[in-house]
């Protein structure tokens, strides 16, 4: 297996981003998002080089420093012209690939590709070339290159010419679309993407479902699929426990206790993201209160939902829909003493950890999700034998499904029933399920996940 120093990680968003202080100096900030938080501790402990895109002007300025040491990580930011980067990231990655893989397009109206898509796809190709160039310059002889996610499907194809000594493995953190969904992309782009993935020595996914769909897409398009492997990410239980032990979480826990006010607590923690299905979750809660009057004034739904990708109109509209649905439910059922849904839109990590520690029921109901780390973090943090209501369409359902209450995310009635069942479940069953969830959620760590990718580069695979 490759020595740790001979591994290069490549992702779009890196573990560090920069902001400019009043005096003009550059200040490093920890990168955000699940991919970065999962990878950072492992990469720091292995000494691997991490190559990422410069995503802002301060990042581009910092990129001029070359390879940097930030919080124990060796990071190389790649300076890509802002217009090119934005077209690739926002148009191709966020507005198309994300929508295709998560099944979010409403095909009656969208997508409708014109010449602007072709121009944005050329930018996407350009970003992939720039990232491949940077890796080609930095990677040690014979290194294993771990390419992350849908932003960078073409890197291996370009690296094959520049550095044939490197072995590239791709890992997709999102779901992978099926062949019907892939037809929502222009054919040339879809086939180029598959051929780019096909240039890796192996492609990894969080669950067999997404691996099978990738292979089905390749088969339909006549692309030779490389070997695939399944390596679900899991949280690091020790890291989580030490974060949860901080004074900030203790303070936030008191606030959660007073928010619940002795009532049962349903919690969700998500980015405001159409795939997370926040609005249907609220409507299912409304249905619970309609069908089961005994829960009125007896349960609070605390929704920790924080804004994301607000340059996309769909995300702004979804945020608006989510907040107006919160207001609608509260107007319908709220009393002088009880606010049924408390929505917190601040991206506040200690409060999210405190809420996960305190829930009676955790609602994770995405339309489709590569894995969903919250579904694993919740059971590891929770101290109440809380019940997990989990979408069948989250990759994590394949691991946690036996211990969670699994629901079809489009079925509001079934979701309301599952919430009722979770709230009425007897202590022995709650304890049994919570114990099982804890052990399933801890079965894979960031280290086992990282090692599986490195092993996939070996001739005999993982
Ligand atoms: C989530 C997904 C990742 C994805 C990331 C991109 O964390 O799970 O698969 O890479 O979003 O987020 P960004 O904010 O960089 O667009």
Short mmCIF file of C-alpha atoms and ligand atoms in Angstrom, two decimals:
data_model
loop_
_atom_site.label_atom_id
_atom_site.label_comp_id
_atom_site.label_asym_id
_atom_site.label_seq_id
_atom_site.Cartn_x
_atom_site.Cartn_y
_atom_site.Cartn_z
CA UNK A 1 0.00 0.00 0.00
CA UNK A 2 1.20 3.57 -0.76
CA UNK A 3 3.12 5.28 2.06
CA UNK A 4 1.06 8.13 3.57
CA UNK A 5 3.32 10.82 2.11
CA UNK A 6 2.74 9.37 -1.35
CA UNK A 7 -0.97 10.16 -1.31
CA UNK A 8 -2.43 13.31 -2.86
CA UNK A 9 -6.04 14.30 -2.15
CA UNK A 10 -7.79 16.49 -4.72
CA UNK A 11 -11.11 18.20 -4.07
CA UNK A 12 -12.91 21.31 -5.19
CA UNK A 13 -13.43 22.83 -1.73
CA UNK A 14 -10.34 22.60 0.40
CA UNK A 15 -9.79 22.38 4.14
CA UNK A 16 -8.95 26.06 4.35
CA UNK A 17 -10.36 29.22 2.84
CA UNK A 18 -9.10 32.76 3.29
CA UNK A 19 -10.68 36.03 4.22
CA UNK A 20 -9.10 39.49 4.24
CA UNK A 21 -8.65 41.35 7.54
CA UNK A 22 -9.15 45.13 7.80
CA UNK A 23 -5.40 45.63 7.53
CA UNK A 24 -5.41 43.70 4.23
CA UNK A 25 -3.73 40.57 5.60
CA UNK A 26 -5.08 37.11 4.75
CA UNK A 27 -6.71 35.10 7.53
CA UNK A 28 -7.14 31.31 7.12
CA UNK A 29 -10.54 29.84 8.07
CA UNK A 30 -11.50 26.17 8.31
CA UNK A 31 -13.28 25.02 5.15
CA UNK A 32 -16.93 24.01 5.63
CA UNK A 33 -19.06 21.02 4.62
CA UNK A 34 -19.23 17.30 5.19
CA UNK A 35 -16.51 16.33 2.72
CA UNK A 36 -13.97 18.66 4.34
CA UNK A 37 -14.86 17.78 7.92
CA UNK A 38 -14.68 14.05 7.13
CA UNK A 39 -11.37 14.25 5.32
CA UNK A 40 -9.45 16.85 7.35
CA UNK A 41 -8.54 14.80 10.45
CA UNK A 42 -7.42 11.82 8.35
CA UNK A 43 -5.40 13.84 5.88
CA UNK A 44 -3.74 15.72 8.76
CA UNK A 45 -2.73 12.44 10.39
CA UNK A 46 -1.31 10.93 7.18
CA UNK A 47 0.75 13.86 5.90
CA UNK A 48 -0.89 13.57 2.46
CA UNK A 49 -0.87 16.66 0.24
CA UNK A 50 -4.30 18.22 -0.35
CA UNK A 51 -4.84 20.06 -3.64
CA UNK A 52 -8.01 22.19 -3.82
CA UNK A 53 -9.44 25.03 -5.88
CA UNK A 54 -9.08 28.65 -4.79
CA UNK A 55 -12.76 29.60 -4.44
CA UNK A 56 -12.54 33.35 -3.75
CA UNK A 57 -10.25 36.32 -4.41
CA UNK A 58 -8.47 35.98 -1.03
CA UNK A 59 -8.00 32.25 -1.79
CA UNK A 60 -6.51 33.13 -5.18
CA UNK A 61 -4.10 35.53 -3.51
CA UNK A 62 -3.13 32.88 -0.95
CA UNK A 63 -2.59 30.38 -3.77
CA UNK A 64 0.46 32.39 -4.84
CA UNK A 65 2.24 31.15 -1.67
CA UNK A 66 2.41 27.64 -3.17
CA UNK A 67 2.08 24.69 -0.79
CA UNK A 68 1.06 25.88 2.68
CA UNK A 69 1.02 24.32 6.12
CA UNK A 70 -2.33 25.04 7.78
CA UNK A 71 -3.30 23.35 11.08
CA UNK A 72 -1.11 20.35 10.33
CA UNK A 73 -2.36 20.03 6.75
CA UNK A 74 -0.21 20.47 3.63
CA UNK A 75 -2.48 22.39 1.27
CA UNK A 76 -2.00 23.61 -2.30
CA UNK A 77 -4.71 25.96 -3.57
CA UNK A 78 -5.02 26.21 -7.33
CA UNK A 79 -5.61 29.66 -8.80
CA UNK A 80 -8.23 29.46 -11.56
CA UNK A 81 -9.62 32.53 -13.29
CA UNK A 82 -12.74 33.63 -11.33
CA UNK A 83 -15.13 33.70 -14.30
CA UNK A 84 -14.09 30.22 -15.44
CA UNK A 85 -14.27 28.82 -11.92
CA UNK A 86 -17.70 30.32 -11.25
CA UNK A 87 -19.16 28.95 -14.50
CA UNK A 88 -17.84 25.48 -13.71
CA UNK A 89 -18.86 25.48 -10.03
CA UNK A 90 -22.21 27.21 -10.17
CA UNK A 91 -23.58 26.21 -13.56
CA UNK A 92 -22.18 22.72 -14.11
CA UNK A 93 -21.60 21.44 -10.57
CA UNK A 94 -24.30 23.08 -8.46
CA UNK A 95 -27.09 23.76 -10.97
CA UNK A 96 -26.72 20.60 -13.06
CA UNK A 97 -24.61 17.71 -11.72
CA UNK A 98 -25.96 18.14 -8.18
CA UNK A 99 -29.53 18.27 -9.49
CA UNK A 100 -29.04 15.25 -11.75
CA UNK A 101 -27.45 13.04 -9.10
CA UNK A 102 -30.05 14.01 -6.45
CA UNK A 103 -33.04 13.74 -8.82
CA UNK A 104 -34.08 17.36 -8.19
CA UNK A 105 -35.06 18.56 -11.66
CA UNK A 106 -38.74 19.16 -12.30
CA UNK A 107 -38.55 17.92 -15.90
CA UNK A 108 -41.66 19.81 -16.99
CA UNK A 109 -39.56 22.96 -17.07
CA UNK A 110 -35.94 22.22 -16.34
CA UNK A 111 -33.30 21.60 -17.47
CA UNK A 112 -33.34 23.41 -20.81
CA UNK A 113 -29.76 23.48 -22.07
CA UNK A 114 -28.60 26.06 -24.59
CA UNK A 115 -25.19 27.30 -25.71
CA UNK A 116 -24.54 28.60 -22.17
CA UNK A 117 -24.32 25.05 -20.90
CA UNK A 118 -21.70 24.23 -23.53
CA UNK A 119 -19.67 27.28 -22.48
CA UNK A 120 -19.96 26.32 -18.81
CA UNK A 121 -18.97 22.73 -19.64
CA UNK A 122 -15.85 24.07 -21.36
CA UNK A 123 -15.08 25.92 -18.10
CA UNK A 124 -15.65 22.71 -16.14
CA UNK A 125 -13.17 20.95 -18.40
CA UNK A 126 -10.72 23.83 -17.93
CA UNK A 127 -10.97 23.60 -14.11
CA UNK A 128 -10.29 19.86 -14.30
CA UNK A 129 -7.24 20.51 -16.50
CA UNK A 130 -5.94 23.14 -14.04
CA UNK A 131 -6.34 20.75 -11.12
CA UNK A 132 -4.61 17.96 -13.07
CA UNK A 133 -1.73 20.33 -13.91
CA UNK A 134 -1.28 21.23 -10.24
CA UNK A 135 -1.31 17.57 -9.20
CA UNK A 136 1.13 16.69 -11.99
CA UNK A 137 3.57 19.30 -10.62
CA UNK A 138 3.26 18.35 -6.95
CA UNK A 139 2.71 14.58 -6.76
CA UNK A 140 5.61 12.33 -5.75
CA UNK A 141 6.63 9.61 -8.22
CA UNK A 142 4.08 6.76 -8.25
CA UNK A 143 1.70 8.55 -5.85
CA UNK A 144 -1.91 7.54 -5.30
CA UNK A 145 -4.25 10.42 -6.15
CA UNK A 146 -7.61 10.44 -4.37
CA UNK A 147 -9.99 12.57 -6.44
CA UNK A 148 -13.15 13.66 -4.63
CA UNK A 149 -16.62 14.16 -6.01
CA UNK A 150 -18.57 15.36 -9.05
CA UNK A 151 -16.62 18.60 -9.48
CA UNK A 152 -13.56 16.69 -10.66
CA UNK A 153 -14.61 13.81 -12.87
CA UNK A 154 -12.10 14.58 -15.66
CA UNK A 155 -8.87 15.01 -13.68
CA UNK A 156 -7.67 11.42 -14.13
CA UNK A 157 -8.10 11.58 -17.89
CA UNK A 158 -5.74 14.57 -18.13
CA UNK A 159 -3.33 13.14 -15.57
CA UNK A 160 -3.03 9.95 -17.61
CA UNK A 161 -1.18 11.99 -20.27
CA UNK A 162 0.77 14.23 -17.89
CA UNK A 163 1.82 11.68 -15.27
CA UNK A 164 1.19 8.05 -16.27
CA UNK A 165 3.05 6.94 -13.11
CA UNK A 166 0.18 8.15 -10.87
CA UNK A 167 -2.73 5.94 -9.82
CA UNK A 168 -6.01 7.86 -9.55
CA UNK A 169 -8.98 6.71 -7.48
CA UNK A 170 -12.27 8.62 -7.58
CA UNK A 171 -14.74 8.86 -4.73
CA UNK A 172 -18.29 10.19 -5.21
CA UNK A 173 -19.89 11.59 -2.04
CA UNK A 174 -23.28 12.19 -3.65
CA UNK A 175 -25.71 9.62 -5.00
CA UNK A 176 -25.08 8.62 -8.61
CA UNK A 177 -27.92 9.05 -11.07
CA UNK A 178 -29.45 6.17 -12.97
CA UNK A 179 -29.34 6.04 -16.80
CA UNK A 180 -32.73 7.80 -17.12
CA UNK A 181 -31.59 10.66 -14.92
CA UNK A 182 -28.35 10.97 -16.85
CA UNK A 183 -30.36 11.86 -19.96
CA UNK A 184 -31.11 15.21 -18.31
CA UNK A 185 -27.54 16.21 -19.18
CA UNK A 186 -26.54 16.89 -22.79
CA UNK A 187 -25.32 13.59 -24.24
CA UNK A 188 -21.77 14.73 -25.02
CA UNK A 189 -21.22 16.04 -21.47
CA UNK A 190 -22.73 12.92 -19.90
CA UNK A 191 -20.51 10.61 -21.90
CA UNK A 192 -17.41 12.74 -21.30
CA UNK A 193 -18.09 12.63 -17.56
CA UNK A 194 -18.44 8.84 -17.57
CA UNK A 195 -15.31 8.41 -19.68
CA UNK A 196 -13.46 10.72 -17.24
CA UNK A 197 -14.54 8.55 -14.33
CA UNK A 198 -13.58 5.52 -16.39
CA UNK A 199 -9.98 6.80 -16.50
CA UNK A 200 -9.54 6.02 -12.78
CA UNK A 201 -8.15 2.73 -11.51
CA UNK A 202 -11.28 2.48 -9.34
CA UNK A 203 -14.38 4.49 -8.42
CA UNK A 204 -15.77 4.48 -4.89
CA UNK A 205 -19.23 5.19 -3.49
CA UNK A 206 -20.90 5.31 -0.08
CA UNK A 207 -23.28 2.48 -0.96
CA UNK A 208 -23.73 -0.30 -3.48
CA UNK A 209 -26.84 1.43 -4.89
CA UNK A 210 -24.81 4.34 -6.28
CA UNK A 211 -22.04 2.03 -7.55
CA UNK A 212 -24.61 -0.08 -9.43
CA UNK A 213 -26.18 3.01 -11.01
CA UNK A 214 -22.77 4.26 -12.14
CA UNK A 215 -22.04 0.92 -13.78
CA UNK A 216 -25.52 0.92 -15.41
CA UNK A 217 -24.85 4.42 -16.83
CA UNK A 218 -21.48 3.26 -18.23
CA UNK A 219 -23.04 0.16 -19.75
CA UNK A 220 -25.77 2.16 -21.48
CA UNK A 221 -23.26 4.62 -22.93
CA UNK A 222 -20.68 2.05 -24.00
CA UNK A 223 -18.07 3.29 -21.52
CA UNK A 224 -15.90 0.67 -19.84
CA UNK A 225 -16.57 1.04 -16.12
CA UNK A 226 -13.50 0.73 -13.90
CA UNK A 227 -13.72 -1.52 -10.83
CA UNK A 228 -16.01 0.00 -8.20
CA UNK A 229 -15.82 -0.25 -4.42
CA UNK A 230 -18.11 0.69 -1.56
CA UNK A 231 -16.62 2.51 1.43
CA UNK A 232 -19.13 4.36 3.59
CA UNK A 233 -17.79 7.24 5.62
CA UNK A 234 -18.47 7.28 9.34
CA UNK A 235 -17.87 9.93 11.96
CA UNK A 236 -14.88 9.63 14.28
CA UNK A 237 -16.59 8.84 17.63
CA UNK A 238 -13.66 10.23 19.66
CA UNK A 239 -13.59 13.49 17.71
CA UNK A 240 -17.33 13.85 18.14
CA UNK A 241 -17.13 13.12 21.87
CA UNK A 242 -14.40 15.69 22.41
CA UNK A 243 -16.30 18.35 20.40
CA UNK A 244 -19.45 17.57 22.39
CA UNK A 245 -17.54 18.00 25.67
CA UNK A 246 -16.74 21.67 24.97
CA UNK A 247 -18.08 24.47 27.20
CA UNK A 248 -19.90 25.96 24.16
CA UNK A 249 -21.90 22.73 23.76
CA UNK A 250 -22.68 22.68 27.50
CA UNK A 251 -24.09 26.22 27.25
CA UNK A 252 -26.04 25.31 24.10
CA UNK A 253 -27.46 22.21 25.85
CA UNK A 254 -29.01 24.42 28.52
CA UNK A 255 -30.62 26.52 25.81
CA UNK A 256 -32.01 23.37 24.14
CA UNK A 257 -33.43 22.14 27.45
CA UNK A 258 -35.26 25.40 27.99
CA UNK A 259 -36.40 25.46 24.35
CA UNK A 260 -37.99 22.02 24.83
CA UNK A 261 -39.57 23.20 28.09
CA UNK A 262 -40.20 19.61 29.26
CA UNK A 263 -41.86 18.64 25.95
CA UNK A 264 -40.73 15.86 23.64
CA UNK A 265 -38.17 17.03 21.10
CA UNK A 266 -38.00 16.26 17.38
CA UNK A 267 -34.78 17.57 15.80
CA UNK A 268 -33.35 17.99 12.34
CA UNK A 269 -29.93 19.42 11.36
CA UNK A 270 -29.40 20.24 7.69
CA UNK A 271 -28.19 22.75 5.16
CA UNK A 272 -31.16 24.53 3.54
CA UNK A 273 -30.94 22.37 0.47
CA UNK A 274 -33.77 21.10 -1.75
CA UNK A 275 -32.49 17.52 -1.53
CA UNK A 276 -32.86 17.56 2.27
CA UNK A 277 -36.67 17.68 1.95
CA UNK A 278 -37.16 20.19 4.76
CA UNK A 279 -40.59 21.36 3.59
CA UNK A 280 -42.08 17.83 3.44
CA UNK A 281 -40.60 17.22 6.90
CA UNK A 282 -42.51 20.24 8.22
CA UNK A 283 -45.69 19.15 6.48
CA UNK A 284 -45.34 15.67 8.00
CA UNK A 285 -45.04 17.31 11.43
CA UNK A 286 -48.19 19.30 10.66
CA UNK A 287 -49.92 16.05 9.74
CA UNK A 288 -48.78 14.49 13.02
CA UNK A 289 -50.45 17.35 14.91
CA UNK A 290 -53.58 17.01 12.75
CA UNK A 291 -53.95 13.23 13.10
CA UNK A 292 -52.79 12.87 16.68
CA UNK A 293 -54.17 15.77 18.75
CA UNK A 294 -52.51 14.31 21.84
CA UNK A 295 -49.19 15.73 20.61
CA UNK A 296 -50.38 19.33 20.52
CA UNK A 297 -48.43 21.30 23.12
CA UNK A 298 -46.53 18.11 23.96
CA UNK A 299 -43.82 18.13 21.30
CA UNK A 300 -41.49 20.75 19.80
CA UNK A 301 -39.80 20.42 16.42
CA UNK A 302 -36.40 22.13 16.55
CA UNK A 303 -35.13 22.60 12.99
CA UNK A 304 -31.48 23.62 12.76
CA UNK A 305 -31.32 24.58 9.12
CA UNK A 306 -28.62 26.85 7.79
CA UNK A 307 -28.47 28.72 4.47
CA UNK A 308 -26.39 27.29 1.65
CA UNK A 309 -25.54 28.07 -2.02
CA UNK A 310 -27.63 31.23 -1.99
CA UNK A 311 -26.35 32.35 -5.38
CA UNK A 312 -28.76 29.78 -6.87
CA UNK A 313 -32.39 30.97 -7.19
CA UNK A 314 -33.67 27.46 -6.34
CA UNK A 315 -31.95 27.63 -2.97
CA UNK A 316 -33.29 31.09 -2.16
CA UNK A 317 -36.80 30.00 -3.14
CA UNK A 318 -36.45 26.84 -1.05
CA UNK A 319 -35.34 28.84 1.97
CA UNK A 320 -38.37 31.07 1.54
CA UNK A 321 -40.66 28.06 1.25
CA UNK A 322 -39.13 26.44 4.35
CA UNK A 323 -39.47 29.56 6.51
CA UNK A 324 -43.01 30.27 5.35
CA UNK A 325 -43.99 26.65 6.07
CA UNK A 326 -42.56 27.03 9.59
CA UNK A 327 -44.69 30.17 10.03
CA UNK A 328 -47.77 28.38 8.64
CA UNK A 329 -47.44 25.42 11.05
CA UNK A 330 -46.87 27.76 13.98
CA UNK A 331 -49.86 29.90 13.09
CA UNK A 332 -52.02 26.84 12.71
CA UNK A 333 -51.15 25.11 15.97
CA UNK A 334 -49.17 27.50 18.20
CA UNK A 335 -50.62 28.63 21.53
CA UNK A 336 -49.67 31.30 24.04
CA UNK A 337 -47.28 28.81 25.69
CA UNK A 338 -46.11 26.73 22.76
CA UNK A 339 -44.26 27.35 19.52
CA UNK A 340 -44.58 24.03 17.62
CA UNK A 341 -41.60 24.57 15.28
CA UNK A 342 -38.51 26.46 16.36
CA UNK A 343 -36.32 27.11 13.32
CA UNK A 344 -32.75 28.22 13.87
CA UNK A 345 -31.05 29.43 10.68
CA UNK A 346 -27.67 30.23 12.22
CA UNK A 347 -24.84 27.86 11.25
CA UNK A 348 -24.01 27.13 14.88
CA UNK A 349 -22.01 23.92 15.34
CA UNK A 350 -22.15 23.76 19.18
CA UNK A 351 -25.95 24.20 19.12
CA UNK A 352 -26.31 21.49 16.47
CA UNK A 353 -24.22 19.11 18.58
CA UNK A 354 -26.29 19.95 21.67
CA UNK A 355 -29.53 19.33 19.76
CA UNK A 356 -28.25 15.96 18.52
CA UNK A 357 -27.41 15.10 22.12
CA UNK A 358 -30.95 15.91 23.27
CA UNK A 359 -33.46 14.70 20.68
CA UNK A 360 -36.22 12.17 21.34
CA UNK A 361 -36.64 11.80 17.58
CA UNK A 362 -34.17 12.73 14.83
CA UNK A 363 -35.77 13.35 11.44
CA UNK A 364 -33.46 12.72 8.45
CA UNK A 365 -35.74 12.56 5.40
CA UNK A 366 -33.76 13.54 2.28
CA UNK A 367 -35.18 13.06 -1.21
CA UNK A 368 -31.87 11.41 -2.07
CA UNK A 369 -28.53 11.63 -0.28
CA UNK A 370 -25.11 10.08 -0.92
CA UNK A 371 -24.79 9.03 2.72
CA UNK A 372 -25.99 11.59 5.31
CA UNK A 373 -23.51 11.91 8.13
CA UNK A 374 -26.03 13.50 10.54
CA UNK A 375 -27.88 10.14 10.60
CA UNK A 376 -24.71 8.62 12.07
CA UNK A 377 -23.57 11.56 14.23
CA UNK A 378 -26.98 11.80 15.93
CA UNK A 379 -27.02 8.30 17.46
CA UNK A 380 -23.38 8.66 18.58
CA UNK A 381 -24.11 11.94 20.38
CA UNK A 382 -27.60 11.28 21.69
CA UNK A 383 -28.08 10.59 25.38
CA UNK A 384 -31.83 9.83 25.38
CA UNK A 385 -32.08 6.60 23.37
CA UNK A 386 -33.57 8.82 20.67
CA UNK A 387 -35.28 7.26 17.67
CA UNK A 388 -34.02 7.88 14.14
CA UNK A 389 -36.65 8.42 11.42
CA UNK A 390 -34.63 7.92 8.25
CA UNK A 391 -35.37 8.27 4.55
CA UNK A 392 -35.02 5.10 2.52
CA UNK A 393 -33.26 7.30 -0.07
CA UNK A 394 -30.31 8.26 2.15
CA UNK A 395 -27.24 6.10 1.51
CA UNK A 396 -26.97 5.65 5.29
CA UNK A 397 -30.30 3.73 5.26
CA UNK A 398 -28.43 0.78 3.76
CA UNK A 399 -26.35 0.58 6.95
CA UNK A 400 -28.76 1.86 9.62
CA UNK A 401 -32.08 0.73 8.18
CA UNK A 402 -32.65 -2.20 10.58
CA UNK A 403 -32.35 0.03 13.65
CA UNK A 404 -34.06 3.18 12.32
CA UNK A 405 -37.69 3.75 11.34
CA UNK A 406 -37.30 3.94 7.57
CA UNK A 407 -39.70 6.12 5.57
CA UNK A 408 -40.39 6.96 1.96
CA UNK A 409 -39.45 10.68 1.90
CA UNK A 410 -42.30 11.56 -0.47
CA UNK A 411 -44.94 9.95 1.75
CA UNK A 412 -46.05 12.58 4.25
CA UNK A 413 -48.60 10.27 5.86
CA UNK A 414 -46.01 7.54 6.40
CA UNK A 415 -43.54 10.09 7.80
CA UNK A 416 -46.18 11.43 10.23
CA UNK A 417 -46.95 7.82 11.28
CA UNK A 418 -43.25 7.16 11.84
CA UNK A 419 -42.96 10.30 13.99
CA UNK A 420 -45.95 9.13 16.04
CA UNK A 421 -44.50 5.65 16.37
CA UNK A 422 -41.13 7.09 17.43
CA UNK A 423 -42.77 9.34 20.03
CA UNK A 424 -44.84 6.50 21.49
CA UNK A 425 -42.16 3.80 21.38
CA UNK A 426 -41.58 2.05 24.73
CA UNK A 427 -38.27 2.40 26.55
CA UNK A 428 -37.02 -1.16 25.92
CA UNK A 429 -37.43 -0.85 22.13
CA UNK A 430 -35.89 2.63 22.12
CA UNK A 431 -32.90 1.36 24.08
CA UNK A 432 -32.49 -1.67 21.82
CA UNK A 433 -32.64 0.41 18.66
CA UNK A 434 -30.35 3.13 20.04
CA UNK A 435 -27.73 0.54 21.02
CA UNK A 436 -27.86 -0.98 17.55
CA UNK A 437 -27.66 2.45 15.91
CA UNK A 438 -24.61 3.41 17.96
CA UNK A 439 -22.75 0.31 16.92
CA UNK A 440 -23.77 0.60 13.23
CA UNK A 441 -22.88 4.31 13.16
CA UNK A 442 -19.42 3.60 14.57
CA UNK A 443 -18.70 0.69 12.20
CA UNK A 444 -16.76 2.86 9.73
CA UNK A 445 -14.46 5.76 10.57
CA UNK A 446 -12.83 8.43 8.42
CA UNK A 447 -9.66 6.33 8.67
CA UNK A 448 -11.20 3.09 7.35
CA UNK A 449 -12.84 5.12 4.57
CA UNK A 450 -9.57 6.78 3.59
CA UNK A 451 -7.65 3.49 3.75
CA UNK A 452 -10.24 1.85 1.46
CA UNK A 453 -9.56 4.48 -1.19
CA UNK A 454 -5.81 3.99 -0.96
CA UNK A 455 -6.24 0.21 -1.06
CA UNK A 456 -8.43 0.55 -4.18
CA UNK A 457 -5.36 1.85 -6.01
CA UNK A 458 -3.52 -1.43 -5.46
CA UNK A 459 -3.56 -3.90 -8.36
CA UNK A 460 -5.73 -6.33 -6.37
CA UNK A 461 -8.11 -3.61 -5.17
CA UNK A 462 -9.61 -3.11 -1.68
C1 LIG B 1 -21.89 18.26 0.53
C2 LIG B 1 -21.80 16.95 -0.18
C3 LIG B 1 -20.49 16.77 -0.89
C4 LIG B 1 -20.15 17.98 -1.71
C5 LIG B 1 -20.27 19.23 -0.94
C6 LIG B 1 -20.08 20.44 -1.81
O1 LIG B 1 -21.04 18.26 1.63
O2 LIG B 1 -22.01 15.88 0.71
O3 LIG B 1 -20.63 15.66 -1.71
O4 LIG B 1 -18.83 17.89 -2.24
O5 LIG B 1 -21.57 19.31 -0.36
O6 LIG B 1 -20.43 21.56 -1.09
P1 LIG B 1 -19.95 22.97 -1.59
O7 LIG B 1 -20.42 23.89 -0.52
O8 LIG B 1 -18.47 22.91 -1.69
O9 LIG B 1 -20.62 23.22 -2.89
#
